[in-house]
Tab-separated table of C-alpha atoms and ligand atoms in Angstrom:
chain	number	residue	atom	x	y	z
A	128	MET	CA	-102.427	-224.843	-76.330
A	129	SER	CA	-103.536	-224.106	-79.749
A	130	THR	CA	-106.253	-221.345	-80.965
A	131	PHE	CA	-107.532	-220.553	-84.514
A	132	PRO	CA	-110.127	-217.613	-83.454
A	133	SER	CA	-111.900	-217.058	-86.608
A	134	PHE	CA	-111.122	-213.789	-88.247
A	135	ASN	CA	-114.121	-211.227	-87.957
A	136	GLY	CA	-113.118	-208.433	-90.336
A	137	SER	CA	-113.506	-205.913	-87.249
A	138	GLU	CA	-110.038	-204.674	-87.584
A	139	CYS	CA	-110.230	-202.403	-90.636
A	140	GLU	CA	-108.918	-198.887	-90.266
A	141	GLU	CA	-111.096	-196.470	-91.127
A	142	ASP	CA	-108.336	-193.705	-92.469
A	143	ASP	CA	-106.595	-196.360	-94.541
A	144	VAL	CA	-108.669	-196.301	-98.228
A	145	GLU	CA	-106.648	-199.044	-99.958
A	146	TYR	CA	-107.021	-201.363	-96.832
A	147	ASN	CA	-110.618	-200.853	-96.702
A	148	LYS	CA	-111.054	-201.508	-100.251
A	149	MET	CA	-109.266	-204.689	-99.336
A	150	CYS	CA	-111.263	-205.776	-96.661
A	151	ASP	CA	-114.326	-205.393	-98.853
A	152	LYS	CA	-112.799	-207.570	-101.369
A	153	HIS	CA	-112.081	-210.090	-98.965
A	154	LYS	CA	-115.597	-209.971	-97.196
A	155	HIS	CA	-117.233	-210.054	-100.736
A	156	LEU	CA	-114.828	-213.173	-101.579
A	157	LEU	CA	-115.894	-214.871	-98.556
A	158	GLU	CA	-119.699	-214.463	-99.599
A	159	THR	CA	-119.135	-215.581	-103.054
A	160	LEU	CA	-116.260	-218.115	-103.228
A	161	PRO	CA	-117.229	-221.781	-103.928
A	162	LYS	CA	-116.928	-223.686	-100.449
A	163	GLY	CA	-115.778	-227.131	-99.075
A	164	GLY	CA	-115.101	-228.793	-95.972
A	165	GLY	CA	-112.209	-227.163	-93.599
A	166	TRP	CA	-110.158	-229.358	-91.580
A	167	MET	CA	-109.352	-226.538	-89.080
A	168	GLU	CA	-112.595	-224.562	-89.443
A	169	GLN	CA	-115.889	-225.659	-91.195
A	170	HIS	CA	-115.261	-223.845	-94.183
A	171	LEU	CA	-112.570	-223.588	-97.007
A	172	TYR	CA	-112.687	-221.275	-100.044
A	173	ASN	CA	-111.889	-222.020	-103.228
A	174	TYR	CA	-109.652	-219.163	-104.649
A	175	ASN	CA	-108.388	-219.339	-108.137
A	176	GLY	CA	-108.279	-222.833	-108.220
A	177	PHE	CA	-107.035	-223.362	-104.071
A	178	TRP	CA	-108.371	-223.895	-100.919
A	179	LEU	CA	-107.906	-221.548	-98.326
A	180	ASN	CA	-109.428	-220.570	-94.972
A	181	GLU	CA	-110.705	-216.960	-94.063
A	182	MET	CA	-107.068	-215.946	-92.440
A	183	PHE	CA	-105.119	-217.095	-95.198
A	184	LEU	CA	-107.369	-215.776	-97.752
A	185	LYS	CA	-106.680	-212.276	-95.985
A	186	ALA	CA	-103.132	-213.168	-96.038
A	187	ASN	CA	-102.961	-213.614	-99.645
A	188	LEU	CA	-104.816	-210.302	-100.702
A	189	LEU	CA	-102.401	-208.188	-97.915
A	190	VAL	CA	-99.460	-210.110	-99.653
A	191	HIS	CA	-100.821	-208.924	-103.109
A	192	THR	CA	-101.499	-205.176	-101.945
A	193	TYR	CA	-98.809	-204.473	-99.584
A	194	PHE	CA	-95.380	-207.025	-100.155
A	195	LYS	CA	-92.774	-205.482	-101.778
A	196	PRO	CA	-90.272	-208.221	-103.423
A	197	GLU	CA	-86.739	-207.544	-103.848
A	198	PRO	CA	-84.803	-209.557	-106.332
A	199	THR	CA	-82.474	-211.171	-103.926
A	200	ASP	CA	-85.265	-212.447	-101.818
A	201	VAL	CA	-85.031	-216.211	-101.060
A	202	VAL	CA	-88.724	-217.759	-100.464
A	203	LEU	CA	-88.776	-220.976	-99.258
A	204	ALA	CA	-92.117	-222.472	-100.619
A	205	SER	CA	-94.020	-225.803	-99.521
A	206	PHE	CA	-97.221	-227.616	-99.292
A	207	MET	CA	-97.855	-227.733	-95.463
A	208	LYS	CA	-96.268	-231.005	-93.747
A	209	SER	CA	-93.656	-231.345	-96.456
A	210	GLY	CA	-90.370	-230.442	-94.306
A	211	THR	CA	-90.835	-226.582	-94.014
A	212	THR	CA	-89.696	-226.326	-90.389
A	213	TRP	CA	-86.448	-228.679	-91.256
A	214	LEU	CA	-85.842	-226.722	-94.349
A	215	LYS	CA	-86.177	-223.120	-92.247
A	216	ALA	CA	-83.588	-224.448	-90.312
A	217	LEU	CA	-81.300	-225.438	-92.684
A	218	MET	CA	-81.709	-222.542	-94.951
A	219	PHE	CA	-81.478	-219.972	-91.652
A	220	SER	CA	-78.322	-221.792	-90.450
A	221	THR	CA	-76.893	-222.564	-93.789
A	222	LEU	CA	-76.933	-218.597	-94.651
A	223	ASN	CA	-75.700	-217.364	-91.124
A	224	ARG	CA	-73.011	-219.891	-90.804
A	225	ASP	CA	-70.680	-216.889	-90.018
A	226	ARG	CA	-73.054	-215.424	-87.453
A	227	TYR	CA	-73.529	-218.158	-85.007
A	228	SER	CA	-70.826	-220.683	-83.352
A	229	PHE	CA	-72.165	-224.343	-83.688
A	230	SER	CA	-71.543	-224.596	-79.856
A	231	ASN	CA	-73.863	-221.514	-78.965
A	232	HIS	CA	-76.615	-221.382	-81.937
A	233	TYR	CA	-79.832	-219.054	-82.236
A	234	LEU	CA	-81.399	-222.254	-82.820
A	235	HIS	CA	-80.596	-223.694	-79.473
A	236	ASN	CA	-82.886	-221.151	-77.657
A	237	ASN	CA	-85.204	-220.237	-80.772
A	238	SER	CA	-87.506	-222.390	-82.735
A	239	PRO	CA	-86.933	-223.027	-86.460
A	240	GLN	CA	-90.565	-221.144	-87.078
A	241	SER	CA	-88.805	-217.930	-85.923
A	242	THR	CA	-86.085	-217.895	-88.341
A	243	ILE	CA	-88.000	-217.452	-91.521
A	244	PRO	CA	-91.534	-215.392	-91.609
A	245	PHE	CA	-94.365	-216.695	-93.232
A	246	LEU	CA	-96.192	-215.041	-95.479
A	247	GLU	CA	-99.586	-216.321	-94.648
A	248	ALA	CA	-98.743	-214.919	-91.279
A	249	VAL	CA	-98.708	-211.355	-92.314
A	250	SER	CA	-101.198	-209.003	-91.016
A	251	TYR	CA	-102.066	-205.197	-91.418
A	252	PRO	CA	-100.094	-202.838	-91.176
A	253	MET	CA	-97.353	-205.047	-92.569
A	254	THR	CA	-94.027	-205.423	-90.945
A	255	ASP	CA	-91.280	-203.363	-92.468
A	256	PHE	CA	-89.193	-205.713	-94.017
A	257	THR	CA	-87.163	-203.342	-95.774
A	258	THR	CA	-85.051	-203.729	-92.599
A	259	PHE	CA	-83.668	-207.025	-93.331
A	260	SER	CA	-80.654	-207.538	-94.720
A	261	ALA	CA	-80.211	-209.167	-98.118
A	262	PRO	CA	-80.996	-212.214	-98.940
A	263	ARG	CA	-83.885	-211.954	-97.172
A	264	LEU	CA	-85.671	-215.188	-96.309
A	265	PHE	CA	-89.270	-215.730	-96.557
A	266	ALA	CA	-91.560	-218.723	-96.371
A	267	THR	CA	-94.752	-219.454	-98.041
A	268	HIS	CA	-97.446	-222.374	-98.515
A	269	PHE	CA	-99.225	-220.665	-101.228
A	270	ALA	CA	-98.984	-221.977	-104.619
A	271	ARG	CA	-96.923	-220.305	-106.919
A	272	THR	CA	-100.114	-218.935	-109.007
A	273	LEU	CA	-101.176	-217.648	-105.872
A	274	LEU	CA	-98.313	-215.313	-105.479
A	275	PRO	CA	-97.969	-212.158	-107.122
A	276	ALA	CA	-96.497	-212.067	-110.577
A	277	CYS	CA	-93.808	-209.558	-109.749
A	278	MET	CA	-92.520	-212.292	-107.300
A	279	SER	CA	-90.656	-213.808	-110.169
A	280	SER	CA	-87.935	-211.737	-109.652
A	281	CYS	CA	-87.187	-213.637	-106.247
A	282	LYS	CA	-85.347	-217.037	-106.178
A	283	PHE	CA	-87.750	-220.270	-104.586
A	284	VAL	CA	-86.541	-223.370	-102.736
A	285	TYR	CA	-89.331	-225.838	-102.886
A	286	VAL	CA	-89.460	-228.677	-100.954
A	287	CYS	CA	-91.988	-231.524	-101.587
A	288	ARG	CA	-92.955	-234.871	-100.091
A	289	ASP	CA	-94.798	-238.112	-100.622
A	290	PRO	CA	-98.391	-236.985	-100.351
A	291	LYS	CA	-99.273	-240.245	-98.418
A	292	ASP	CA	-96.848	-238.897	-95.580
A	293	VAL	CA	-98.185	-235.401	-96.099
A	294	LEU	CA	-101.688	-236.315	-95.509
A	295	VAL	CA	-100.741	-238.559	-92.235
A	296	SER	CA	-98.962	-235.704	-90.936
A	297	LYS	CA	-101.025	-233.104	-91.629
A	298	TRP	CA	-104.017	-235.217	-90.211
A	299	HIS	CA	-102.040	-235.182	-86.881
A	300	PHE	CA	-101.071	-231.844	-86.890
A	301	ILE	CA	-104.614	-230.225	-87.930
A	302	SER	CA	-106.388	-232.618	-85.542
A	303	LYS	CA	-105.034	-230.345	-82.839
A	304	LEU	CA	-105.537	-227.022	-84.426
A	305	ARG	CA	-109.307	-228.094	-85.411
A	306	SER	CA	-111.842	-225.461	-83.902
A	307	LYS	CA	-113.622	-227.171	-80.758
A	308	ASP	CA	-116.837	-225.986	-81.940
A	309	LEU	CA	-116.434	-228.985	-84.532
A	310	PRO	CA	-116.822	-232.585	-84.286
A	311	PRO	CA	-113.306	-234.473	-84.507
A	312	LEU	CA	-112.062	-235.047	-88.126
A	313	SER	CA	-111.624	-238.836	-88.557
A	314	PHE	CA	-108.915	-240.158	-91.022
A	315	ASP	CA	-111.205	-241.305	-93.353
A	316	GLU	CA	-112.461	-238.078	-93.833
A	317	ALA	CA	-109.032	-236.315	-93.836
A	318	PHE	CA	-108.128	-239.120	-96.581
A	319	GLU	CA	-111.605	-238.253	-98.840
A	320	LEU	CA	-111.004	-234.591	-98.515
A	321	PHE	CA	-107.434	-234.864	-99.063
A	322	CYS	CA	-107.703	-237.034	-102.543
A	323	LEU	CA	-110.753	-234.470	-103.787
A	324	GLY	CA	-108.110	-231.698	-103.007
A	325	VAL	CA	-109.831	-229.992	-100.524
A	326	SER	CA	-106.959	-229.091	-98.057
A	327	GLU	CA	-105.433	-225.843	-96.932
A	328	PHE	CA	-103.439	-224.578	-99.679
A	329	GLY	CA	-104.395	-227.895	-101.643
A	330	PRO	CA	-104.774	-229.386	-104.194
A	331	PHE	CA	-101.388	-230.968	-103.185
A	332	TRP	CA	-100.823	-231.905	-106.615
A	333	GLU	CA	-101.671	-228.760	-108.227
A	334	HIS	CA	-99.406	-226.989	-105.577
A	335	VAL	CA	-96.681	-229.136	-106.381
A	336	LEU	CA	-97.410	-228.763	-110.296
A	337	SER	CA	-97.410	-224.872	-109.523
A	338	TYR	CA	-93.697	-224.843	-108.599
A	339	TRP	CA	-92.601	-227.575	-110.938
A	340	ARG	CA	-93.766	-225.559	-113.939
A	341	ALA	CA	-92.291	-222.612	-112.820
A	342	ASN	CA	-89.098	-224.462	-112.386
A	343	LEU	CA	-89.099	-225.560	-115.972
A	344	GLU	CA	-89.650	-221.938	-117.025
A	345	SER	CA	-86.685	-220.498	-115.078
A	346	PRO	CA	-84.570	-223.483	-113.325
A	347	ASP	CA	-82.053	-220.986	-112.302
A	348	LYS	CA	-85.018	-219.113	-109.903
A	349	ILE	CA	-86.310	-222.045	-108.445
A	350	LEU	CA	-84.419	-225.152	-106.252
A	351	PHE	CA	-86.773	-228.242	-106.381
A	352	LEU	CA	-86.124	-230.256	-103.553
A	353	ARG	CA	-87.680	-233.475	-101.915
A	354	TYR	CA	-88.104	-234.568	-98.563
A	355	GLU	CA	-87.226	-238.070	-99.004
A	356	GLU	CA	-83.840	-236.687	-100.867
A	357	LEU	CA	-83.189	-234.825	-97.887
A	358	LYS	CA	-83.397	-237.682	-95.363
A	359	LYS	CA	-81.186	-239.916	-97.518
A	360	GLN	CA	-78.555	-237.471	-98.452
A	361	PRO	CA	-78.701	-234.041	-96.612
A	362	GLU	CA	-74.985	-232.985	-97.295
A	363	VAL	CA	-76.227	-232.868	-100.965
A	364	VAL	CA	-79.150	-230.806	-100.176
A	365	VAL	CA	-77.043	-228.539	-97.862
A	366	ARG	CA	-74.372	-227.889	-100.298
A	367	LYS	CA	-76.933	-227.286	-103.323
A	368	LEU	CA	-78.760	-224.678	-100.530
A	369	ALA	CA	-75.557	-222.840	-99.920
A	370	ASP	CA	-74.803	-222.666	-103.603
A	371	PHE	CA	-78.438	-221.303	-104.446
A	372	MET	CA	-78.299	-218.824	-101.807
A	373	GLY	CA	-75.272	-217.606	-103.009
A	374	LYS	CA	-72.918	-218.512	-100.194
A	375	PRO	CA	-71.020	-221.895	-101.616
A	376	ILE	CA	-69.460	-223.869	-98.999
A	377	THR	CA	-65.482	-223.010	-98.986
A	378	MET	CA	-62.731	-225.746	-99.352
A	379	GLU	CA	-61.887	-224.728	-95.917
A	380	GLU	CA	-65.618	-225.490	-94.665
A	381	GLU	CA	-65.663	-228.495	-96.056
A	382	LYS	CA	-62.155	-229.713	-94.344
A	383	ASN	CA	-63.620	-228.014	-91.147
A	384	GLY	CA	-66.590	-230.125	-91.237
A	385	VAL	CA	-69.260	-227.390	-91.563
A	386	VAL	CA	-71.884	-229.225	-93.712
A	387	GLY	CA	-71.829	-231.928	-90.955
A	388	GLU	CA	-72.318	-229.320	-88.410
A	389	ILE	CA	-75.142	-227.497	-90.210
A	390	ILE	CA	-77.170	-231.334	-90.567
A	391	ASN	CA	-76.464	-232.225	-87.104
A	392	LEU	CA	-78.198	-228.970	-85.839
A	393	CYS	CA	-80.990	-229.177	-87.996
A	394	SER	CA	-81.613	-233.168	-87.392
A	395	PHE	CA	-84.774	-234.048	-86.025
A	396	GLU	CA	-83.216	-235.787	-83.405
A	397	ASN	CA	-81.439	-232.719	-82.003
A	398	LEU	CA	-84.372	-230.231	-82.895
A	399	SER	CA	-86.850	-232.225	-81.455
A	400	ASN	CA	-84.840	-232.615	-78.512
A	401	LEU	CA	-84.061	-228.827	-77.596
A	402	GLU	CA	-85.917	-227.544	-74.370
A	403	VAL	CA	-86.942	-224.494	-76.622
A	404	ASN	CA	-89.008	-226.652	-79.226
A	405	LYS	CA	-90.508	-228.749	-76.189
A	406	LYS	CA	-92.536	-226.025	-74.841
A	407	GLY	CA	-94.734	-223.193	-75.698
A	408	VAL	CA	-96.235	-222.026	-78.753
A	409	ASP	CA	-95.034	-220.165	-82.168
A	410	LYS	CA	-97.415	-217.148	-82.919
A	411	PHE	CA	-98.144	-216.662	-86.574
A	412	GLY	CA	-99.653	-213.445	-87.084
A	413	LYS	CA	-102.605	-212.194	-84.977
A	414	LEU	CA	-104.652	-215.116	-85.156
A	415	LEU	CA	-102.672	-218.462	-85.072
A	416	GLU	CA	-100.558	-220.105	-82.135
A	417	VAL	CA	-99.470	-223.549	-82.491
A	418	GLU	CA	-97.511	-225.618	-80.082
A	419	LYS	CA	-94.020	-225.681	-80.877
A	420	LYS	CA	-93.876	-229.467	-80.253
A	421	GLY	CA	-96.364	-229.923	-82.822
A	422	PHE	CA	-94.009	-229.366	-85.530
A	423	PHE	CA	-91.898	-232.537	-84.601
A	424	ARG	CA	-93.948	-235.636	-84.766
A	425	LYS	CA	-91.804	-238.682	-86.420
A	426	GLY	CA	-89.957	-237.386	-89.139
A	427	GLU	CA	-89.553	-240.480	-91.188
A	428	ILE	CA	-90.415	-241.519	-94.536
A	429	GLY	CA	-93.263	-243.869	-95.317
A	430	ASP	CA	-95.357	-243.769	-91.863
A	431	TRP	CA	-98.271	-243.706	-94.164
A	432	LYS	CA	-98.199	-247.695	-93.872
A	433	ASN	CA	-99.105	-247.289	-90.724
A	434	TYR	CA	-102.474	-245.590	-91.591
A	435	LEU	CA	-103.367	-246.454	-95.280
A	436	SER	CA	-104.822	-249.421	-96.376
A	437	GLU	CA	-103.735	-250.904	-99.681
A	438	GLU	CA	-106.888	-249.676	-101.327
A	439	MET	CA	-106.300	-246.324	-99.770
A	440	LYS	CA	-102.753	-245.961	-101.307
A	441	ASP	CA	-103.577	-247.517	-104.375
A	442	ARG	CA	-105.963	-244.597	-104.558
A	443	ILE	CA	-103.283	-241.369	-103.903
A	444	ASP	CA	-100.700	-243.121	-106.098
A	445	GLY	CA	-103.308	-242.961	-109.051
A	446	ILE	CA	-104.225	-239.665	-108.663
A	447	THR	CA	-100.344	-238.853	-108.306
A	448	GLU	CA	-99.628	-240.819	-111.531
A	449	GLN	CA	-102.480	-239.517	-113.393
A	450	LYS	CA	-101.896	-235.605	-112.418
A	451	PHE	CA	-97.895	-235.743	-113.074
A	452	LYS	CA	-98.503	-237.622	-116.166
A	453	GLY	CA	-96.504	-235.909	-118.788
A	454	SER	CA	-95.119	-233.536	-116.630
A	455	GLY	CA	-91.844	-234.815	-116.260
A	456	LEU	CA	-92.202	-235.038	-111.762
A	457	ILE	CA	-91.291	-238.215	-110.979
A	458	CYS	CA	-94.075	-239.929	-108.731
A	459	PHE	CA	-93.583	-241.137	-105.092
A	460	SER	CA	-93.152	-244.650	-105.417
A	461	GLU	CA	-92.091	-245.282	-101.574
B	656	A3P	P1	-94.308	-236.041	-89.266
B	656	A3P	O1	-95.531	-235.691	-89.070
B	656	A3P	O2	-94.433	-236.968	-90.643
B	656	A3P	O3	-93.424	-236.815	-88.601
B	656	A3P	P2	-93.861	-229.067	-91.741
B	656	A3P	O4	-92.375	-228.448	-91.130
B	656	A3P	O5	-94.087	-228.300	-93.313
B	656	A3P	O6	-94.719	-228.620	-90.746
B	656	A3P	O7	-93.656	-230.584	-91.917
B	656	A3P	C1	-93.577	-231.488	-90.553
B	656	A3P	C2	-93.043	-232.795	-90.731
B	656	A3P	O8	-91.498	-232.591	-91.076
B	656	A3P	C3	-93.504	-233.511	-89.740
B	656	A3P	O9	-93.431	-234.771	-90.242
B	656	A3P	C4	-92.288	-233.135	-88.922
B	656	A3P	O10	-92.087	-234.369	-88.043
B	656	A3P	C5	-90.980	-233.340	-89.938
B	656	A3P	N1	-89.955	-232.694	-89.410
B	656	A3P	C6	-89.772	-231.434	-88.865
B	656	A3P	N2	-88.369	-231.325	-88.542
B	656	A3P	C7	-87.863	-232.168	-89.035
B	656	A3P	C8	-86.579	-232.657	-89.122
B	656	A3P	N3	-85.589	-231.473	-88.489
B	656	A3P	N4	-86.099	-233.396	-89.926
B	656	A3P	C9	-86.942	-234.012	-90.492
B	656	A3P	N5	-88.095	-234.169	-90.302
B	656	A3P	C10	-88.463	-232.998	-89.915
């Protein structure tokens, strides 16, 4: 079951002046921001250049009002359907490799979504994250420029993926979450919206560029990864993640095959076949529930070939080339 009830703003607490002010701002934004066609619900709202739905817009205001970043925080950032679930599992198991044995691991009984909280899923009153031990791990689909400036003290792992595969993955995923009050979203409609940039957390290209620019400004603060490189050389990425999170793989661990253990534990084959990921829902905040199995579909590079015509491929590749031109970002050529 997937539900996505619409946010009605009725949860404002009378006694919290700051929260009430924030709710007023949310209401005002919903009335005034430019609207575009939603994938899950009828509308998305263009907020500072990026498309958010009601719930994510509210979460963004909550993060700006209440989230207190720590310089030791590591934030996994991604455009949705770029490999977030995989990275959540990899980052969590790499960082906590002394805490769990690989034969009886937390991930055997808990979904990857439960390992790292999404900033988009925060609600009021906000969870007390000060009780989390450092380095705290968070995840977000917000573009870098939509996050509070004070988060520049945090470290970011950004994972991106060929937009053609992101589109196909997202269309499958969102089709199941789409409001039952709306007609199904055809692949052609989704393609058109995606190319126009009208897509939750999008435009895709500006999202990637927001983190790429931050990476150029502070390369030591952002680890920029690609889903495709993770598929081809997972061991290289796991070592990079371990270094980046301040817990490099030791010689002893190398000898004991720890990198291979992490990769096997977090592989698509292993995670998608665990009972815990086949049944039930992951809850995100108060309003969103997603079937756990929805986070695992094919886990391949190039599935877009089964959905996009030559003309569609050329259109997306052309947009990517034009948007990334001069940025130093390598296009996705597969
Ligand atoms: P497909 O729909 O192309 O199969 P996200 O986690 O950001 O929502 O991305 C979901 C995509 O990552 C889906 O892609 C999903 O199948 C794939 N995925 C999930 N877990 C994975 C894993 N362990 N290894 C590789 N791909 C994985």
